[in-house]
Short mmCIF file of C-alpha atoms and ligand atoms in Angstrom, two decimals:
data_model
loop_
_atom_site.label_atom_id
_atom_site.label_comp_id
_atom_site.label_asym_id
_atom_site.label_seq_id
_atom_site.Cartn_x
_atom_site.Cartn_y
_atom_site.Cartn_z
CA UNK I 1 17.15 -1.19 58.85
CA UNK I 2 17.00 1.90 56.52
CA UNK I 3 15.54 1.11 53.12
CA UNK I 4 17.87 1.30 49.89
CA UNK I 5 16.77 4.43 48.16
CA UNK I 6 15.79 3.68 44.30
CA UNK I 7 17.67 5.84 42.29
CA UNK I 8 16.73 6.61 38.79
CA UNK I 9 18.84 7.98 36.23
CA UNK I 10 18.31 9.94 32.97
CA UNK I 11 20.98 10.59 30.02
CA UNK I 12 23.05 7.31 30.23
CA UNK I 13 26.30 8.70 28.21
CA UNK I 14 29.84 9.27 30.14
CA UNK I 15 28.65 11.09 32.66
CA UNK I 16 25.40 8.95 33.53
CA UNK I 17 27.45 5.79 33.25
CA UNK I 18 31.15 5.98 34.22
CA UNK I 19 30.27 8.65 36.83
CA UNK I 20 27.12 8.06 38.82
CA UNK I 21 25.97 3.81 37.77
CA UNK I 22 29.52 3.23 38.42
CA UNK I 23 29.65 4.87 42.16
CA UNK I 24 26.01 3.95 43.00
CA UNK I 25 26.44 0.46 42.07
CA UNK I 26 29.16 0.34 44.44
CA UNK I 27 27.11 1.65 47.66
CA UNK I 28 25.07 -1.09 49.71
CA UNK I 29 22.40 1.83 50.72
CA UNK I 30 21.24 2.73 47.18
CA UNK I 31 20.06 0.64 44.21
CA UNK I 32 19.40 1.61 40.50
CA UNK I 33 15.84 1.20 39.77
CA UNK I 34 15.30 2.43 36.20
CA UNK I 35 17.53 3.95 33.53
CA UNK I 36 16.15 6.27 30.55
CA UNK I 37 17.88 7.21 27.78
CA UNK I 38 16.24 8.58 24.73
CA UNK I 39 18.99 6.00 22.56
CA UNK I 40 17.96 2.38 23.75
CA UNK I 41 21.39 1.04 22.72
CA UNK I 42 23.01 3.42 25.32
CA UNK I 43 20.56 2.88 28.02
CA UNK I 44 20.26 -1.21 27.50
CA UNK I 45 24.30 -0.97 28.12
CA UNK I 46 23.81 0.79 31.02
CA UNK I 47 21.07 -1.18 32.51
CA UNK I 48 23.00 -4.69 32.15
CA UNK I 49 26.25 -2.72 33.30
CA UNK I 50 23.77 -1.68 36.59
CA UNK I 51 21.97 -4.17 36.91
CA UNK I 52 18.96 -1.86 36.64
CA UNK I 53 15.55 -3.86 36.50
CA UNK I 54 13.93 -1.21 33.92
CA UNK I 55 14.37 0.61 30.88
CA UNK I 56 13.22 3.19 29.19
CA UNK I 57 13.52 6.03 26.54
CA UNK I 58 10.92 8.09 27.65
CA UNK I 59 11.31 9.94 30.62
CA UNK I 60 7.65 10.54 31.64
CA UNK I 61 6.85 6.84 31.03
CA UNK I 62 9.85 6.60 33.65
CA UNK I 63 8.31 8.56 36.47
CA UNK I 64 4.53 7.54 35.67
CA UNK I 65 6.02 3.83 35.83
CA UNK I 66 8.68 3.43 38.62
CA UNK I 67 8.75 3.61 42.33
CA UNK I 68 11.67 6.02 42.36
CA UNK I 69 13.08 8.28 45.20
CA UNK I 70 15.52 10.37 43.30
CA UNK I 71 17.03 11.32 39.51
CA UNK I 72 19.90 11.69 38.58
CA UNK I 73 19.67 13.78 35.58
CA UNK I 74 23.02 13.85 32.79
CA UNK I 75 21.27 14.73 29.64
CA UNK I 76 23.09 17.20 27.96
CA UNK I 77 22.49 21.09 29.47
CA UNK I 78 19.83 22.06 27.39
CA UNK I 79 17.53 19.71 28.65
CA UNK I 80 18.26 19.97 32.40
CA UNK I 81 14.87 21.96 32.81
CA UNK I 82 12.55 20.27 30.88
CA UNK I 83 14.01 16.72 32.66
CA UNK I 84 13.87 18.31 36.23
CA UNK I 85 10.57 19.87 35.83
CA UNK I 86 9.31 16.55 35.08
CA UNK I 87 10.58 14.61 37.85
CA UNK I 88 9.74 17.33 40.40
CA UNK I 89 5.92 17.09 39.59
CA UNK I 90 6.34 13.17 39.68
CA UNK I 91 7.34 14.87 43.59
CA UNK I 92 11.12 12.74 43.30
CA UNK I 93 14.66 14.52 44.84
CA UNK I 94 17.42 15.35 41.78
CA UNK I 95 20.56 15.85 41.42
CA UNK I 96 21.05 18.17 38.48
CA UNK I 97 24.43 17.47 36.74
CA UNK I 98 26.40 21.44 36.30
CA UNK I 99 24.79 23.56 34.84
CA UNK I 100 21.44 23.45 36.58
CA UNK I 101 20.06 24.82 33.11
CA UNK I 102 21.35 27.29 30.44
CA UNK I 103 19.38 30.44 31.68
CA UNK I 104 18.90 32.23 34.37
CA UNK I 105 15.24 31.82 33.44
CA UNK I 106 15.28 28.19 33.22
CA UNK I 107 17.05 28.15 36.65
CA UNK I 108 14.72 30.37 38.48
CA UNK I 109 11.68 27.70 36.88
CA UNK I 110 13.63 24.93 38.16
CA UNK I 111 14.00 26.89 42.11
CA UNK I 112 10.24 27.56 42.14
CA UNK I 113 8.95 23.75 41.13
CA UNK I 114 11.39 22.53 43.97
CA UNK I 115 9.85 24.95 46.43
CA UNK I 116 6.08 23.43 45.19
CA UNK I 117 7.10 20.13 45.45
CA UNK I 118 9.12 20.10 48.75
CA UNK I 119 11.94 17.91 47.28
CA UNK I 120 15.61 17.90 47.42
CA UNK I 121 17.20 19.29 44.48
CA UNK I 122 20.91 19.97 44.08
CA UNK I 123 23.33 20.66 41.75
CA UNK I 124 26.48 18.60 40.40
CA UNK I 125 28.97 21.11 41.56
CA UNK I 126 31.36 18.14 42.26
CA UNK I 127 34.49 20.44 42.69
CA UNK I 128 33.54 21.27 46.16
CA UNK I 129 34.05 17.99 46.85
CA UNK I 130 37.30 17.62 45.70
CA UNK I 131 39.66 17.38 48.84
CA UNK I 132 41.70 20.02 48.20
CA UNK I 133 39.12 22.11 47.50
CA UNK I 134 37.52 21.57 50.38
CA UNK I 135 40.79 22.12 52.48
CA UNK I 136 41.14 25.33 50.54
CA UNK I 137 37.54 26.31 51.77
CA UNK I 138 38.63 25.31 54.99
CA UNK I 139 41.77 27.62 54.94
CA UNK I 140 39.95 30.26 53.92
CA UNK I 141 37.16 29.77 56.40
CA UNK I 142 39.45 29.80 59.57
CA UNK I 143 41.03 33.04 58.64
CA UNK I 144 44.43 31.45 57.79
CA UNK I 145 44.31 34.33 54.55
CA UNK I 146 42.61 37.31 56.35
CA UNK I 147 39.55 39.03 54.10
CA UNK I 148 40.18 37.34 51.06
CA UNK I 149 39.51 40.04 47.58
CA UNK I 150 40.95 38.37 44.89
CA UNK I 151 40.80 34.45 43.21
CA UNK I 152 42.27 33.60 40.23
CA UNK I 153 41.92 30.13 38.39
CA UNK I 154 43.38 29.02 35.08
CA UNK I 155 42.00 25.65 33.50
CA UNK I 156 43.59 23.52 30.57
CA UNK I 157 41.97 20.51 29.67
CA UNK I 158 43.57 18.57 26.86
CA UNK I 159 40.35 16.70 27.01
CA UNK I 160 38.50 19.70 26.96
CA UNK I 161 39.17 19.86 22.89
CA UNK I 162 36.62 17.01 22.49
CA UNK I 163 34.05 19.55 23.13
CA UNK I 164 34.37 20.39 19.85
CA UNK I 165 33.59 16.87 18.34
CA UNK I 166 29.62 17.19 20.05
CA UNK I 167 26.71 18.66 21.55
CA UNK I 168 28.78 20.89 23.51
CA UNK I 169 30.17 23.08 21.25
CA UNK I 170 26.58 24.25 20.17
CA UNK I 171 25.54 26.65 22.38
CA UNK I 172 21.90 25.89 22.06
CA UNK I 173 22.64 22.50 23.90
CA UNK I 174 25.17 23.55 25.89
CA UNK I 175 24.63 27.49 26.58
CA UNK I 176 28.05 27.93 25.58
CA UNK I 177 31.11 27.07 27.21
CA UNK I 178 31.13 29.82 29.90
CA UNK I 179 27.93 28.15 30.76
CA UNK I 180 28.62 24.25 30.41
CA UNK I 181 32.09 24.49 31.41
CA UNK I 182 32.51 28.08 33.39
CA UNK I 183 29.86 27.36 36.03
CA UNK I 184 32.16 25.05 37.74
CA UNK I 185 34.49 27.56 38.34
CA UNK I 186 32.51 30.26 38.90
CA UNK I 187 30.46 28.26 41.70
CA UNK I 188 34.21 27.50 43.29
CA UNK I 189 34.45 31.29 43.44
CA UNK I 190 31.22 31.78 44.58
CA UNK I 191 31.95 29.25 47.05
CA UNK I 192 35.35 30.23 48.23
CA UNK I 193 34.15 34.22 48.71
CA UNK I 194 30.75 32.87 51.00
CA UNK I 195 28.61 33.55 48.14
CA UNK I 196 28.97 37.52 48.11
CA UNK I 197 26.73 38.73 45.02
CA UNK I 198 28.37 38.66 41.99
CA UNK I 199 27.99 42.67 40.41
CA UNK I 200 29.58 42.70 37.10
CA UNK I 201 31.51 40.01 34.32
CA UNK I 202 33.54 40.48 31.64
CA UNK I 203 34.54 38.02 29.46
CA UNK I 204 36.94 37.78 26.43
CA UNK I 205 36.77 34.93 24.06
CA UNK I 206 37.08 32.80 20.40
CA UNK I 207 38.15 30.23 18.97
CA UNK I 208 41.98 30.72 17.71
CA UNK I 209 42.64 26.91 16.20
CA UNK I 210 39.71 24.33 16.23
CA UNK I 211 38.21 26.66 12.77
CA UNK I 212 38.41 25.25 9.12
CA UNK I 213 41.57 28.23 8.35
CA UNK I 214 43.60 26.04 11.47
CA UNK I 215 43.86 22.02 10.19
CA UNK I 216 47.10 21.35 11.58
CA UNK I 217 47.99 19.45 8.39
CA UNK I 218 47.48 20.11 4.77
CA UNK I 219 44.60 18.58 2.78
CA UNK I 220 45.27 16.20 -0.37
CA UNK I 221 43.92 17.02 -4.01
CA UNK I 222 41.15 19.16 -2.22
CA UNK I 223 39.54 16.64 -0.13
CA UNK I 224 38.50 17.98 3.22
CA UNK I 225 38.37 16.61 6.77
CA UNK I 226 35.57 15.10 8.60
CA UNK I 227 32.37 15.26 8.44
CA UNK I 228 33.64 12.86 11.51
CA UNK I 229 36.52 11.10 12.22
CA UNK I 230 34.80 7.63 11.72
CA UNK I 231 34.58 8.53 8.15
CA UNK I 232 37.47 11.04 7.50
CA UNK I 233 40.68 10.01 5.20
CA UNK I 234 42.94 11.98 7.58
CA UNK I 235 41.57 10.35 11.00
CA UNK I 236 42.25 6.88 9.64
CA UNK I 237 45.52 7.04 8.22
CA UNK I 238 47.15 9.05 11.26
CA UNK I 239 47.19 12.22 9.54
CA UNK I 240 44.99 14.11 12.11
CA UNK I 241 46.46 14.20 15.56
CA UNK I 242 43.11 15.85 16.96
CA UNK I 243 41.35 12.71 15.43
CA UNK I 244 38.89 11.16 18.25
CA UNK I 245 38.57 7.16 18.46
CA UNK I 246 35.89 5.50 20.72
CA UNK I 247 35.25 2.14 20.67
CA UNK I 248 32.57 1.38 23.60
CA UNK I 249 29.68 -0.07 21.62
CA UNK I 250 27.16 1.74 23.10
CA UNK I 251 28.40 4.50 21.10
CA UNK I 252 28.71 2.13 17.68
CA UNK I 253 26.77 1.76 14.44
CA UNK I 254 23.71 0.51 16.11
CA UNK I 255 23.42 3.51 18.84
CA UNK I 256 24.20 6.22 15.83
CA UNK I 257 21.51 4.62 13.63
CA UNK I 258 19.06 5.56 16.19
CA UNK I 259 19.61 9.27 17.15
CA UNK I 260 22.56 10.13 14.92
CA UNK I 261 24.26 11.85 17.62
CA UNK I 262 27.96 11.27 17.40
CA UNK I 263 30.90 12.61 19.13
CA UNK I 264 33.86 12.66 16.48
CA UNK I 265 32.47 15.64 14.68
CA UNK I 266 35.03 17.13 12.83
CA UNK I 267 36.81 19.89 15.58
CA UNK I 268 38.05 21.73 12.90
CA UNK I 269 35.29 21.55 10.28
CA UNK I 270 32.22 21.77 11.90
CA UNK I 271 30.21 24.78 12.03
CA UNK I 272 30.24 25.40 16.18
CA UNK I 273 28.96 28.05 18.14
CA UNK I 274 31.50 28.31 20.94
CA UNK I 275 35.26 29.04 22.39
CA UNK I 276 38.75 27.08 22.34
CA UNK I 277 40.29 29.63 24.90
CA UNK I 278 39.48 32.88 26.91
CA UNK I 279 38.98 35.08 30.09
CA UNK I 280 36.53 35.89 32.45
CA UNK I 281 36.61 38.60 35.46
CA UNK I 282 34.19 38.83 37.77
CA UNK I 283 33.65 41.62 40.25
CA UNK I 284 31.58 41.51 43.70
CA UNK I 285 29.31 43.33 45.30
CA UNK I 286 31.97 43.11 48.57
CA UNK I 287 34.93 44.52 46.39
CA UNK I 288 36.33 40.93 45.80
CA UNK I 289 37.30 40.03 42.04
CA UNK I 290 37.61 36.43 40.36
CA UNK I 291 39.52 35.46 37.29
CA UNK I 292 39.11 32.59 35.20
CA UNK I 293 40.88 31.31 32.04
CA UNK I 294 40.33 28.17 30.20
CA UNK I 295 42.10 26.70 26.97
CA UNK I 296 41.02 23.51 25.42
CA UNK I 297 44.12 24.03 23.37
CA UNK I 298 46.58 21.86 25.04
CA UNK I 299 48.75 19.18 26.38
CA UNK I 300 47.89 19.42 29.45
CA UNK I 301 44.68 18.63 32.02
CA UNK I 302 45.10 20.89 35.10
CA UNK I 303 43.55 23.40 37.06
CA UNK I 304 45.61 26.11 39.00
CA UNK I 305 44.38 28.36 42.08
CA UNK I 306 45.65 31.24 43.52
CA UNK I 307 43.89 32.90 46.36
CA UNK I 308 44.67 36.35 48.24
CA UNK I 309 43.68 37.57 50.84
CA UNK I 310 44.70 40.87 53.36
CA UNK I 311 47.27 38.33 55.36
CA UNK I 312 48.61 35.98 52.96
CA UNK I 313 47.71 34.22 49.52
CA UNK I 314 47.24 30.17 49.18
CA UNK I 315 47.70 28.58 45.80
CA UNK I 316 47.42 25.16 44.71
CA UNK I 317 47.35 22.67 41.64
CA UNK I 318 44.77 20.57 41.23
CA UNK I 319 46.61 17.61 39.93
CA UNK I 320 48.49 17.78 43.07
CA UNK I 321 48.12 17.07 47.30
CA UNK I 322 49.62 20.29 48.53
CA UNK I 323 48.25 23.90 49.09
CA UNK I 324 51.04 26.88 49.80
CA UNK I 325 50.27 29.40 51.83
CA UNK I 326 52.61 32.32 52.15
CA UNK I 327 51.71 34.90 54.66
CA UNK I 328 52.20 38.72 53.65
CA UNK I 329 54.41 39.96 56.05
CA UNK I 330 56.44 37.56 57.13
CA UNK I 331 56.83 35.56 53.92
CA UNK I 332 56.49 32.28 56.13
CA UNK I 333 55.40 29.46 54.14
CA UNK I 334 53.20 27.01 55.17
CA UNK I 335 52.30 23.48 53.66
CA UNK I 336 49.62 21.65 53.65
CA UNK I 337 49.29 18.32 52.50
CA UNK I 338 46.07 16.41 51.89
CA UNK I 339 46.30 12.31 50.93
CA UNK I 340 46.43 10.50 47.67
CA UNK I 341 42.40 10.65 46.73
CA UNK I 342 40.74 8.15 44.34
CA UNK I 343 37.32 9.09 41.92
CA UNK I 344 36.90 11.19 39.29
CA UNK I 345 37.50 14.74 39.17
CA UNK I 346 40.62 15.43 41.89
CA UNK I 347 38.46 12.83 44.11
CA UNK I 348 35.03 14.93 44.12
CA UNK I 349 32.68 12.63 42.37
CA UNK I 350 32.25 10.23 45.44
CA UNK I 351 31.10 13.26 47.17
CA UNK I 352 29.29 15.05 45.32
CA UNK I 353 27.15 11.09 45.62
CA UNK I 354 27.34 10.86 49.30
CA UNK I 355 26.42 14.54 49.90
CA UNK I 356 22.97 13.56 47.50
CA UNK I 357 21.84 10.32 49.02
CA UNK I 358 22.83 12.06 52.68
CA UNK I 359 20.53 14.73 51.19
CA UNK I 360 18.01 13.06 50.10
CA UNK I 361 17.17 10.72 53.30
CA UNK I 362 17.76 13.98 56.03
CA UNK I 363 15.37 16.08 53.06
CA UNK I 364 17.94 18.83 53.25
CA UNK I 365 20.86 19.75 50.76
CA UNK I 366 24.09 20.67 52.76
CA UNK I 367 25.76 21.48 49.40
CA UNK I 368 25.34 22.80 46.06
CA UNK I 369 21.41 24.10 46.17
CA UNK I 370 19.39 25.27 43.16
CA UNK I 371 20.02 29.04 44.26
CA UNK I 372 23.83 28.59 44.29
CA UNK I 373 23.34 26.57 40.80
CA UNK I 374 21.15 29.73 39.48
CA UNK I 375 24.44 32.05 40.73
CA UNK I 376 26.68 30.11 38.89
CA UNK I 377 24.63 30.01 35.56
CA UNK I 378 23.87 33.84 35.74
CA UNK I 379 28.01 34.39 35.86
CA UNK I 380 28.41 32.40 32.75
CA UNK I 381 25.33 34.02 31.34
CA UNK I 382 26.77 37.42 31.57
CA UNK I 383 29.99 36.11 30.18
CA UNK I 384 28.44 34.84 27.26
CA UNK I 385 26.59 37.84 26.49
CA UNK I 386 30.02 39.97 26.82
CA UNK I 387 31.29 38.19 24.74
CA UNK I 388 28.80 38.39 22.34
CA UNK I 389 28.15 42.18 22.52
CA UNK I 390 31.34 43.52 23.89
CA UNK I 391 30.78 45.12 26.94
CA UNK I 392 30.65 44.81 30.82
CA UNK I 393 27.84 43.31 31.62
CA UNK I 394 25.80 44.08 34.96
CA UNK I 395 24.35 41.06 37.00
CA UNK I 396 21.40 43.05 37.43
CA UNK I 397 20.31 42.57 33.82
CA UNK I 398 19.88 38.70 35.14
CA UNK I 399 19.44 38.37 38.76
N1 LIG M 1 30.16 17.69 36.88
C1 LIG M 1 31.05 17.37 35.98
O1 LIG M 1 32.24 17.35 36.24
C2 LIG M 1 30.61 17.01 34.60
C3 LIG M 1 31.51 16.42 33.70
C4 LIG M 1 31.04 16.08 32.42
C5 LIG M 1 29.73 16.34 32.08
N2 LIG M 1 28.88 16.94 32.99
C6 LIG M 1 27.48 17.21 32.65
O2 LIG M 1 26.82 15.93 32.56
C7 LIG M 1 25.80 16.01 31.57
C8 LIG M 1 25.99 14.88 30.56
O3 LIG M 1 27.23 15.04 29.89
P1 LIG M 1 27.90 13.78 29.14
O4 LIG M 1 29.26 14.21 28.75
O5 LIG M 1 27.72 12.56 29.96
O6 LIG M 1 26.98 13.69 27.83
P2 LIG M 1 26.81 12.45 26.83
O7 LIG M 1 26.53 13.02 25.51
O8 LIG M 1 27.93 11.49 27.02
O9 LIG M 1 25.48 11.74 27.38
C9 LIG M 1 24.22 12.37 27.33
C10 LIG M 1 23.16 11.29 27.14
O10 LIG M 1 21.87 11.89 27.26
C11 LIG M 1 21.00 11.31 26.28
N3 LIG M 1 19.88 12.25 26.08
C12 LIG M 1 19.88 13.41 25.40
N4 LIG M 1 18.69 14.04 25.53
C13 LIG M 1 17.92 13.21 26.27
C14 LIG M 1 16.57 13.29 26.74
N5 LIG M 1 15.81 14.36 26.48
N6 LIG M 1 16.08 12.25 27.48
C15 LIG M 1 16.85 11.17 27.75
N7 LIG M 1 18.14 11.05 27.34
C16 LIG M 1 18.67 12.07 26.62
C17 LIG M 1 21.90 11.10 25.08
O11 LIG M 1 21.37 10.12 24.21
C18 LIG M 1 23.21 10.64 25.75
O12 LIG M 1 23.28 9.23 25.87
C19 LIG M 1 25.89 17.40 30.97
O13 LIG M 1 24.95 18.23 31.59
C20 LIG M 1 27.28 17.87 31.31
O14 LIG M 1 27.37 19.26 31.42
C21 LIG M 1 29.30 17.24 34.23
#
């Protein structure tokens, strides 16, 4: 009989909870050893919820401690490195949530302390996994499209707004949003293209409404909104539409009393460091191009691909079960349909876990590997720095 592999996990928030507990709990191959998170509240919750033996809020203690196989690390981005690093030298596999890390540098760190200690480590690039996806890659693969040159994604995410109420809209935890958010996309392209190298990005970018000159309501006898929406006037009494309530306790008074870390910072009157909306192009070394837009602005929670290619062009929805293809010269239209999915993220997140524990007991990753992870972060990189300065920026400054 194999042996259950002892997963440990570190950062027990959304993602470390309601994404990877939940799904490992459910497999009869895998236990969950030991959780850490540096806020005991949130990692007692998740133990009892897990049924994990151990607990901890320091992650060395973790790995000196436990008999682990693997991490599972869903801190927030900035401390990817430091958190893989660590668990590396303690000689364990990991799954790196997206981004691998916020630099190209702290990538490339990551990459060479896998190679020293001959462990699996992947990154969470769960949208490959996402059935349609993956019959998109397939589509692409067999020829159906002929040499594809050009992608083109747009993302809302209504949800996407709540960026604004924590750590991610700081870009010195999160790298920025082309970083924490982008990377997804720009692995899909990566992905989609065979992983041509990317040559030069150009990204445009602000934030039009979650800004202090935007509330979308006016203020009484000078009193202003926030600093969160726990304490604000217009949060409680309706006023605020953007207003964020959470009531899982591991996020109450006795969590925030440790760490102070709350997510119902005000979105409109906090002082943040990142985007509500904007572009990025990409061009490749092979001639292809890549666009990607995404608004946190919105109603709606979507993604939308288009894909062309020298014999036809293949678009889909990501909400939905069917990809078009309509071939160039003929204008045929083909169909094809792909069945209802369940798990987060359009069905990827059970994936992106099956591909890590297959990975982990053959010792090879057959998705989503550090290098591909450095790729992505380097696109978003170069965004960010357009952005910031204005100009194309050339991949070779990075790579
Ligand atoms: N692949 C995806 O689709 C996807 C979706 C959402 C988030 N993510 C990624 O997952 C990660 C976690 O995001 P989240 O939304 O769950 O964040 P979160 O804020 O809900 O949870 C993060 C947790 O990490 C803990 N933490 C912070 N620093 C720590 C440290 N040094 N040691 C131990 N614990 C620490 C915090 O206390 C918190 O409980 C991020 O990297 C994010 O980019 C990926």
């Amino acid at each position: 009989m194999i042996p259950n592999l002892r997963f440990g996990i570190v950062g027990t928030g959304s993602r470390g909870t309601h994404c990877f507990g939940a799904l490992l709990k459910q497999r009869s191959d895998c236990i969950i050893q030991a959780v850490c998170d540096r806020n005991r509240t949130r990692a007692e919750f998740a133990a009892s919820r897990f049924g994990a033996p151990s607990v901890y809020t320091d992650l060395e203690e973790m790995l000196l401690r436990e008999p682990l196989d693997a991490l599972i690390i869903t801190t927030p981005d900035a401390t990817h490195e430091e958190c893989a690093i660590r668990a590396l030298r303690h000689r364990l596999s990991v799954l790196i949530d997206k981004p691998l890390a916020t630099t190209v540098a702290g990538c490339r760190h990551i990459i060479r302390e896998a190679q020293l200690s001959g462990r699996v480590a992947m990154t969470g690039f769960n949208l490959r996994h996402a059935p349609l996806l993956t019959k998109l890659k397939q589509i692409v693969d067999e020829g159906v499209l002929g040499t594809v040159f050009l992608v083109e994604n747009r993302e809302f995410y209504e949800n996407g707004r709540t960026y604004m109420a924590r750590w991610n809209g700081q870009k010195a935890d999160s790298g920025g949003l082309w970083i924490h958010k982008g990377c997804h996309d720009f692995d899909v392209f990566n992905w989609l293209l065979g992983f041509p190298r990317p040559r030069k990005v150009a990204a445009f970018s602000g934030m039009n409404v979650f800004r202090p000159d935007r509330l979308p309501f006016p203020t009484r006898d000078g009193v202003p909104p926030g600093p969160c929406c726990s304490q604000c006037p217009y949060a409680s009494d309706g006023t605020c539409p953007d207003a964020v309530r959470y009531d899982d306790p591991e996020w109450g008074d006795a969590a925030r009393q440790q760490d102070g870390y709350v997510k119902d910072s005000c979105m409109y009157n906090s002082d943040l460091s990142t985007h509500d909306n904007g572009v990025a192009v990409v061009e490749y070394e092979n001639g292809a191009r890549a666009s990607h837009l995404e608004c946190f602005v919105t109603g709606l929670t979507d993604r939308f691909y288009t894909v062309v290619g020298t014999l036809g062009q293949a678009s889909l929805s990501l909400s939905g079960r069917t990809i078009t293809v309509l071939k160039r010269w003929s204008h045929e239209t083909v169909t094809y349909e792909i069945p209802e999915v369940t798990g987060g993220h359009a069905g990827a997140d059970p994936g992106l876990v099956e591909s890590f524990v297959q990975a982990v007991r053959s010792g090879t990753p057959d998705t989503s590997s550090c290098e591909q992870g450095l790729l992505a972060a380097a696109i978003g990189q170069a965004a960010e720095l357009s952005r910031e300065e204005n100009r194309v920026v050339h991949l070779d400054e990075l790579l």
